[in-house]
Amino acid sequence: MLLLNPGPVTLSERVRKSLLQTDLCHREPEFFDLQDEARKRLVAAYELDPAVWSAVLMTGSGTAAVESMIAGLVPEGGRLLVVENGVYGDRIAQIAKQYGIDHEVVKYEWMQAPDIDAIIALLDTKEFTNVAIIHHETTTGRLNAIDQLSRACGERGVGLLLDAVSSFGAEAIDFDGGGIAAIAATANKCLHGVPGAAFVIARRDALAQAASRNYYLGIARLAKLQDARNTPFTPSVHAYYALVEALREFEEEGGWRARHRRYAKLAEQVRAGLASLGIESALPPEESSVVLRAYRLPQGVTYETLHDALKAKGFVIYAGQGGLSKELFRISTMGALDANDMDRLISSFVELLR
Ligand SMILES: *Cc1c(COP(=O)(O)O)cnc(C)c1O
């Protein structure tokens, strides 16, 4: 079965086998070597300076990292502007509300791009310590343009908190060009690991001002103990094995730039194949990520029919979220997939629509 959903991904044999390594106690030096290697490789994935940036690991899915970042890195008494144009922006607003963080939400239609000029104007009329935005809004496949916003945040001393859960490892992220204070991501999307290990990469100066609003996901304590080759709780040891192996494979394959090129090719192959069958992408390619694309369901075909027929042929596709579930389906090209797999996918569509 090939997974075309936005994580967990189809694993390479190499990553799958890494799960079968020796049993490991998380209080032994062997575990801390593993933790150190994962943290080092995550910072190196975007060639970041380890004196400025720190990767903080935690056990949980991508949302754990987002929650840890929002709850910790909006300082005590801070004020957060949340940009929402999909499910994941809405999730950040809910996290802020749950923690009682003073915040304001700027909302856009889910098929729309955020109005960056209007957001920057808001930063000049009201006081905010932080802005949170989704990089790749997986709801629609839109890659939100963040560079101008990031620069504007940097110029105003506002910390940008970026949900890069479905872009880290495959899209450009301008860490040093502006106002990014931290990003949150996970092992099991563009990095091709397994679910269970998530992480925040934060500026060390942002970590030094972290608030302590939560217990298990408290980012300041996690960072401090990990820097001291320690851990407060039992981590998902096997997920760390897989993450480290996936990061070695990632580096050997040429890092995020090579992964970007590979996904772009596969996504274009799928787009062109489906277009030839009259299935249109929901967004133009230049507004989409290379990681996932949303497509309009063919006339008279429900998502359930399409999903079940493709699953019988060995492909798991993904539904639209919320109100979009009746209109859209989504195809992600993350994971150990190649051009032959996408050829077979398009042939399956041809057979089904005949
Ligand atoms: C997948 C994803 C998440 C996290 O979802 P989990 O189910 O917790 O892994 C968060 N943000 C975005 C943009 C995502 O694509």
Coordinates of C-alpha atoms and ligand atoms in Angstrom, one line a residue:
M1 CA 0.0 0.0 0.0
L2 CA 1.4 3.4 -0.9
L3 CA 0.4 6.4 1.3
L4 CA -0.5 9.6 -0.5
N5 CA -1.9 11.2 2.6
P6 CA 0.1 14.0 4.2
G7 CA 1.9 11.8 6.7
P8 CA 2.5 9.3 8.1
V9 CA 4.4 8.5 4.9
T10 CA 5.5 5.4 3.0
L11 CA 8.8 4.5 4.6
S12 CA 12.0 3.5 2.8
E13 CA 13.2 0.0 3.7
R14 CA 16.2 1.6 5.4
V15 CA 14.1 3.6 7.8
R16 CA 11.7 0.7 8.4
K17 CA 14.6 -1.5 9.3
S18 CA 16.0 1.1 11.7
L19 CA 13.1 0.4 14.0
L20 CA 14.5 -3.1 14.7
Q21 CA 17.7 -1.9 16.4
T22 CA 18.6 -3.0 19.9
D23 CA 16.3 -2.2 22.9
L24 CA 17.5 1.0 24.5
C25 CA 17.1 2.5 28.0
H26 CA 16.5 6.3 27.7
R27 CA 18.8 6.9 30.7
E28 CA 21.9 5.3 29.0
P29 CA 24.6 7.2 27.1
E30 CA 23.6 5.4 23.9
F31 CA 20.2 7.1 24.0
F32 CA 21.7 10.5 24.5
D33 CA 24.0 9.9 21.5
L34 CA 20.9 9.3 19.5
Q35 CA 19.2 12.4 20.8
D36 CA 22.3 14.5 20.2
E37 CA 22.6 13.2 16.6
A38 CA 18.9 13.9 15.9
R39 CA 19.2 17.5 17.3
K40 CA 22.4 18.2 15.4
R41 CA 21.1 16.9 12.1
L42 CA 17.8 18.9 12.5
V43 CA 19.8 22.2 12.9
A44 CA 22.0 21.2 10.0
A45 CA 19.1 20.4 7.7
Y46 CA 18.8 24.2 6.9
E47 CA 22.5 24.9 7.6
L48 CA 21.7 26.9 10.8
D49 CA 24.2 28.1 13.3
P50 CA 24.0 25.9 16.4
A51 CA 25.1 28.9 18.5
V52 CA 21.9 30.7 17.5
W53 CA 19.4 27.9 16.9
S54 CA 18.5 24.9 19.0
A55 CA 16.4 21.9 18.0
V56 CA 14.2 20.7 20.9
L57 CA 12.7 17.2 20.6
M58 CA 9.5 15.9 22.0
T59 CA 7.4 12.8 21.9
G60 CA 4.1 13.4 20.2
S61 CA 2.7 14.2 16.8
G62 CA 3.2 17.5 14.9
T63 CA 0.5 19.2 17.0
A64 CA 2.6 18.6 20.2
A65 CA 5.4 20.6 18.7
V66 CA 3.0 23.4 17.6
E67 CA 1.4 23.5 21.0
S68 CA 4.8 23.5 22.7
M69 CA 6.0 26.4 20.5
I70 CA 2.9 28.5 20.9
A71 CA 2.5 27.9 24.7
G72 CA 6.2 28.5 25.4
L73 CA 7.4 31.1 22.9
V74 CA 4.8 33.8 23.3
P75 CA 6.4 35.3 26.4
E76 CA 4.5 35.9 29.7
G77 CA 2.3 38.9 29.1
G78 CA 2.8 38.7 25.3
R79 CA 0.3 39.2 22.6
L80 CA -0.1 36.9 19.6
L81 CA -1.5 37.6 16.1
V82 CA -2.7 34.4 14.5
V83 CA -3.1 34.2 10.7
E84 CA -5.7 31.7 9.7
N85 CA -6.5 30.4 6.2
G86 CA -7.2 26.7 6.9
V87 CA -7.6 24.0 9.5
Y88 CA -4.1 24.4 11.0
G89 CA -4.3 28.2 11.5
D90 CA -7.6 27.6 13.3
R91 CA -5.8 25.0 15.4
I92 CA -3.2 27.5 16.5
A93 CA -6.0 30.0 17.5
Q94 CA -7.6 27.2 19.6
I95 CA -4.3 26.5 21.3
A96 CA -3.9 30.2 22.1
K97 CA -7.4 30.3 23.5
Q98 CA -6.9 27.1 25.6
Y99 CA -3.8 28.5 27.2
G100 CA -5.4 31.9 27.8
I101 CA -2.8 33.7 25.6
D102 CA -3.9 37.2 24.7
H103 CA -4.4 36.9 20.9
E104 CA -6.2 38.2 17.8
V105 CA -7.1 36.1 14.7
V106 CA -7.0 37.4 11.1
K107 CA -9.1 35.1 9.1
Y108 CA -9.2 34.4 5.4
E109 CA -11.3 32.0 3.3
W110 CA -9.7 28.6 3.2
M111 CA -9.1 28.9 -0.6
Q112 CA -7.5 32.3 -0.2
A113 CA -4.0 33.7 0.4
P114 CA -3.5 35.9 3.5
D115 CA -3.3 39.6 2.7
I116 CA 0.3 40.1 3.9
D117 CA 0.3 43.9 3.5
A118 CA -2.8 44.1 5.7
I119 CA -1.2 41.9 8.3
I120 CA 1.9 44.0 8.4
A121 CA -0.2 47.2 8.7
L122 CA -1.8 45.5 11.8
L123 CA 1.6 45.1 13.4
D124 CA 2.0 48.9 13.1
T125 CA -1.3 49.8 14.6
K126 CA -1.5 47.3 17.5
E127 CA 1.0 45.8 19.9
F128 CA 2.0 42.2 19.2
T129 CA 5.0 40.3 20.5
N130 CA 4.4 37.4 18.1
V131 CA 2.8 36.4 14.8
A132 CA 1.9 32.7 14.1
I133 CA 1.3 31.5 10.6
I134 CA 1.2 28.2 8.7
H135 CA 3.9 27.8 6.1
H136 CA 2.3 25.1 4.0
E137 CA -1.5 25.1 4.8
T138 CA -2.1 21.4 4.2
T139 CA -5.9 22.0 4.1
T140 CA -5.6 23.3 0.6
G141 CA -1.9 22.7 -0.4
R142 CA -1.3 26.4 -0.4
L143 CA 2.3 27.6 0.4
N144 CA 1.7 30.8 2.3
A145 CA 4.3 33.4 1.2
I146 CA 6.0 34.3 4.4
D147 CA 9.3 36.0 3.5
Q148 CA 7.9 39.6 3.4
L149 CA 6.0 39.0 6.7
S150 CA 9.1 37.5 8.2
R151 CA 11.2 40.5 7.3
A152 CA 8.6 42.9 8.6
C153 CA 8.5 41.0 11.9
G154 CA 12.3 41.1 12.1
E155 CA 12.3 44.9 11.6
R156 CA 9.7 45.4 14.3
G157 CA 11.2 43.0 16.9
V158 CA 8.1 40.7 16.6
G159 CA 8.8 36.9 16.9
L160 CA 7.4 34.9 14.0
L161 CA 6.2 31.4 15.1
L162 CA 5.9 29.2 12.0
D163 CA 4.0 26.0 11.7
A164 CA 6.4 24.2 9.2
V165 CA 5.0 20.8 10.0
S166 CA 4.3 19.9 6.4
S167 CA 7.1 22.0 4.8
F168 CA 10.2 21.4 6.8
G169 CA 12.6 19.3 4.7
A170 CA 11.1 20.2 1.3
E171 CA 10.4 23.9 1.0
A172 CA 12.7 26.9 1.4
I173 CA 12.6 28.5 4.8
D174 CA 14.4 31.8 5.3
F175 CA 15.6 31.3 8.8
D176 CA 18.2 34.1 8.9
G177 CA 16.5 36.7 6.7
G178 CA 14.1 38.0 9.2
G179 CA 11.9 37.5 12.1
I180 CA 11.5 33.7 12.5
A181 CA 11.8 33.0 16.2
A182 CA 10.9 29.3 15.9
I183 CA 9.4 26.7 13.7
A184 CA 7.5 23.5 14.6
A185 CA 7.7 20.3 12.7
T186 CA 7.5 16.5 12.9
A187 CA 9.5 13.4 11.9
N188 CA 6.8 11.8 9.8
K189 CA 6.2 14.2 7.0
C190 CA 8.8 15.6 4.6
L191 CA 11.7 14.0 6.7
H192 CA 10.3 10.5 6.1
G193 CA 10.5 9.2 9.7
V194 CA 7.7 7.5 11.7
P195 CA 5.1 9.3 13.9
G196 CA 6.0 9.8 17.6
A197 CA 8.9 12.3 17.4
A198 CA 8.3 16.0 16.9
F199 CA 10.5 19.1 17.3
V200 CA 10.7 22.8 17.6
I201 CA 13.7 24.7 16.2
A202 CA 14.0 27.9 18.1
R203 CA 16.4 30.8 18.4
R204 CA 18.2 30.4 21.7
D205 CA 17.3 34.0 22.6
A206 CA 13.6 33.2 22.2
L207 CA 14.1 30.0 24.4
A208 CA 15.7 32.1 27.1
Q209 CA 12.5 34.2 27.3
A210 CA 10.1 31.3 27.2
A211 CA 7.0 31.2 29.3
S212 CA 6.1 28.2 31.4
R213 CA 2.5 27.6 30.6
N214 CA 2.5 23.8 30.3
Y215 CA 4.1 20.8 31.9
Y216 CA 4.8 17.9 29.6
L217 CA 5.5 20.1 26.6
G218 CA 7.3 22.9 28.5
I219 CA 9.8 23.9 25.9
A220 CA 12.3 25.6 28.2
R221 CA 12.7 22.6 30.4
L222 CA 13.0 20.2 27.4
A223 CA 15.7 22.4 25.8
K224 CA 17.7 22.8 29.0
L225 CA 17.7 19.1 29.8
Q226 CA 18.5 18.0 26.3
D227 CA 21.4 20.4 26.2
A228 CA 22.7 18.6 29.3
R229 CA 22.3 15.1 27.6
N230 CA 19.2 14.5 29.7
T231 CA 15.4 14.1 29.2
P232 CA 12.5 14.7 31.6
F233 CA 10.3 11.7 30.4
T234 CA 10.5 8.5 28.4
P235 CA 10.9 9.5 24.8
S236 CA 9.6 7.4 21.8
V237 CA 13.0 5.7 21.5
H238 CA 12.1 3.8 18.3
A239 CA 10.7 6.9 16.6
Y240 CA 14.1 8.5 17.4
Y241 CA 15.9 5.6 15.8
A242 CA 13.8 6.1 12.7
L243 CA 14.2 9.9 12.7
V244 CA 18.0 9.7 12.9
E245 CA 18.1 7.1 10.0
A246 CA 15.7 9.3 8.0
L247 CA 17.9 12.3 8.6
R248 CA 21.0 10.4 7.4
E249 CA 19.2 9.4 4.3
F250 CA 17.9 12.9 3.8
E251 CA 21.5 14.3 3.9
E252 CA 22.8 11.6 1.6
E253 CA 20.1 12.3 -0.9
G254 CA 21.0 16.0 -1.1
G255 CA 19.0 17.6 1.7
W256 CA 15.9 19.8 1.4
R257 CA 16.8 21.2 -2.1
A258 CA 17.0 17.7 -3.6
R259 CA 13.8 16.7 -1.8
H260 CA 12.1 19.9 -3.1
R261 CA 13.1 19.0 -6.7
R262 CA 11.9 15.4 -6.3
Y263 CA 8.5 16.3 -4.9
A264 CA 8.1 19.1 -7.5
K265 CA 8.6 16.5 -10.3
L266 CA 6.2 14.0 -8.8
A267 CA 3.6 16.7 -8.0
E268 CA 3.8 18.0 -11.6
Q269 CA 3.5 14.5 -13.0
V270 CA 0.3 13.9 -11.0
R271 CA -1.1 17.4 -11.9
A272 CA -0.5 16.9 -15.6
G273 CA -1.8 13.3 -15.5
L274 CA -5.0 14.3 -13.8
A275 CA -5.5 17.4 -15.9
S276 CA -5.4 15.2 -19.0
L277 CA -8.4 13.4 -17.5
G278 CA -10.2 16.7 -16.8
I279 CA -9.4 16.7 -13.1
E280 CA -8.4 20.2 -12.1
S281 CA -6.1 21.3 -9.3
A282 CA -7.8 23.5 -6.8
L283 CA -4.9 26.1 -6.8
P284 CA -2.5 27.1 -9.6
P285 CA 0.9 25.3 -9.2
E286 CA 2.7 28.6 -8.4
E287 CA 0.6 29.1 -5.2
S288 CA 0.9 25.4 -4.1
S289 CA 3.5 23.6 -2.2
V290 CA 5.4 20.8 -3.9
V291 CA 4.4 18.5 -0.9
L292 CA 0.7 18.2 -1.5
R293 CA -1.9 19.3 -4.0
A294 CA -5.7 19.5 -3.7
Y295 CA -7.8 18.5 -6.7
R296 CA -11.5 18.9 -7.6
L297 CA -13.5 15.7 -7.4
P298 CA -14.6 14.7 -10.9
Q299 CA -18.3 15.3 -11.7
G300 CA -20.6 12.7 -10.2
V301 CA -17.9 10.9 -8.3
T302 CA -17.9 11.1 -4.5
Y303 CA -14.7 11.0 -2.4
E304 CA -15.7 7.7 -0.8
T305 CA -16.1 6.0 -4.2
L306 CA -12.8 7.4 -5.5
H307 CA -10.9 6.6 -2.2
D308 CA -12.2 3.0 -2.0
A309 CA -11.5 2.2 -5.7
L310 CA -7.9 3.6 -5.4
K311 CA -7.3 1.8 -2.1
A312 CA -8.3 -1.5 -3.9
K313 CA -5.4 -0.7 -6.3
G314 CA -2.9 0.0 -3.5
F315 CA -3.1 3.8 -3.1
V316 CA -4.4 5.7 0.0
I317 CA -5.5 9.3 -1.0
Y318 CA -6.8 11.9 1.4
A319 CA -10.2 13.7 1.8
G320 CA -10.7 17.5 1.8
Q321 CA -11.1 18.9 5.4
G322 CA -14.3 20.4 6.8
G323 CA -16.5 22.1 4.2
L324 CA -14.1 21.2 1.4
S325 CA -14.7 17.4 1.8
K326 CA -17.5 17.4 -0.8
E327 CA -15.4 19.3 -3.4
L328 CA -11.8 18.3 -3.0
F329 CA -9.4 15.4 -2.6
R330 CA -5.7 15.6 -1.8
I331 CA -2.6 13.8 -3.0
S332 CA 0.7 14.1 -1.2
T333 CA 3.9 13.1 -2.8
M334 CA 5.9 12.8 0.4
G335 CA 7.6 9.5 1.4
A336 CA 9.4 6.8 -0.5
L337 CA 7.6 7.2 -3.8
D338 CA 8.9 7.5 -7.4
A339 CA 7.8 8.3 -10.9
N340 CA 6.7 4.7 -11.6
D341 CA 4.4 4.8 -8.6
M342 CA 2.8 8.0 -10.0
D343 CA 2.4 6.4 -13.4
R344 CA 0.5 3.5 -11.9
L345 CA -1.6 6.0 -9.9
I346 CA -2.6 7.9 -13.1
S347 CA -3.3 4.5 -14.9
S348 CA -5.6 3.6 -12.0
F349 CA -7.5 6.9 -12.4
V350 CA -7.8 6.2 -16.1
E351 CA -9.3 2.8 -15.4
L352 CA -11.7 4.1 -12.7
L353 CA -13.0 6.9 -14.8
R354 CA -13.6 4.9 -17.9
Ligands
LIG1 C1 0.1 17.5 9.8 C2 0.1 18.9 10.2 C3 0.1 19.2 11.6 C4 0.1 18.3 12.7 O1 -0.8 17.2 12.7 P1 -0.6 15.9 13.6 O2 -1.7 15.1 13.2 O3 -0.5 16.4 15.0 O4 0.7 15.4 13.2 C5 0.2 20.6 11.9 N1 0.2 21.5 11.0 C6 0.2 21.2 9.6 C7 0.3 22.3 8.6 C8 0.2 19.9 9.3 O5 0.2 19.6 7.9

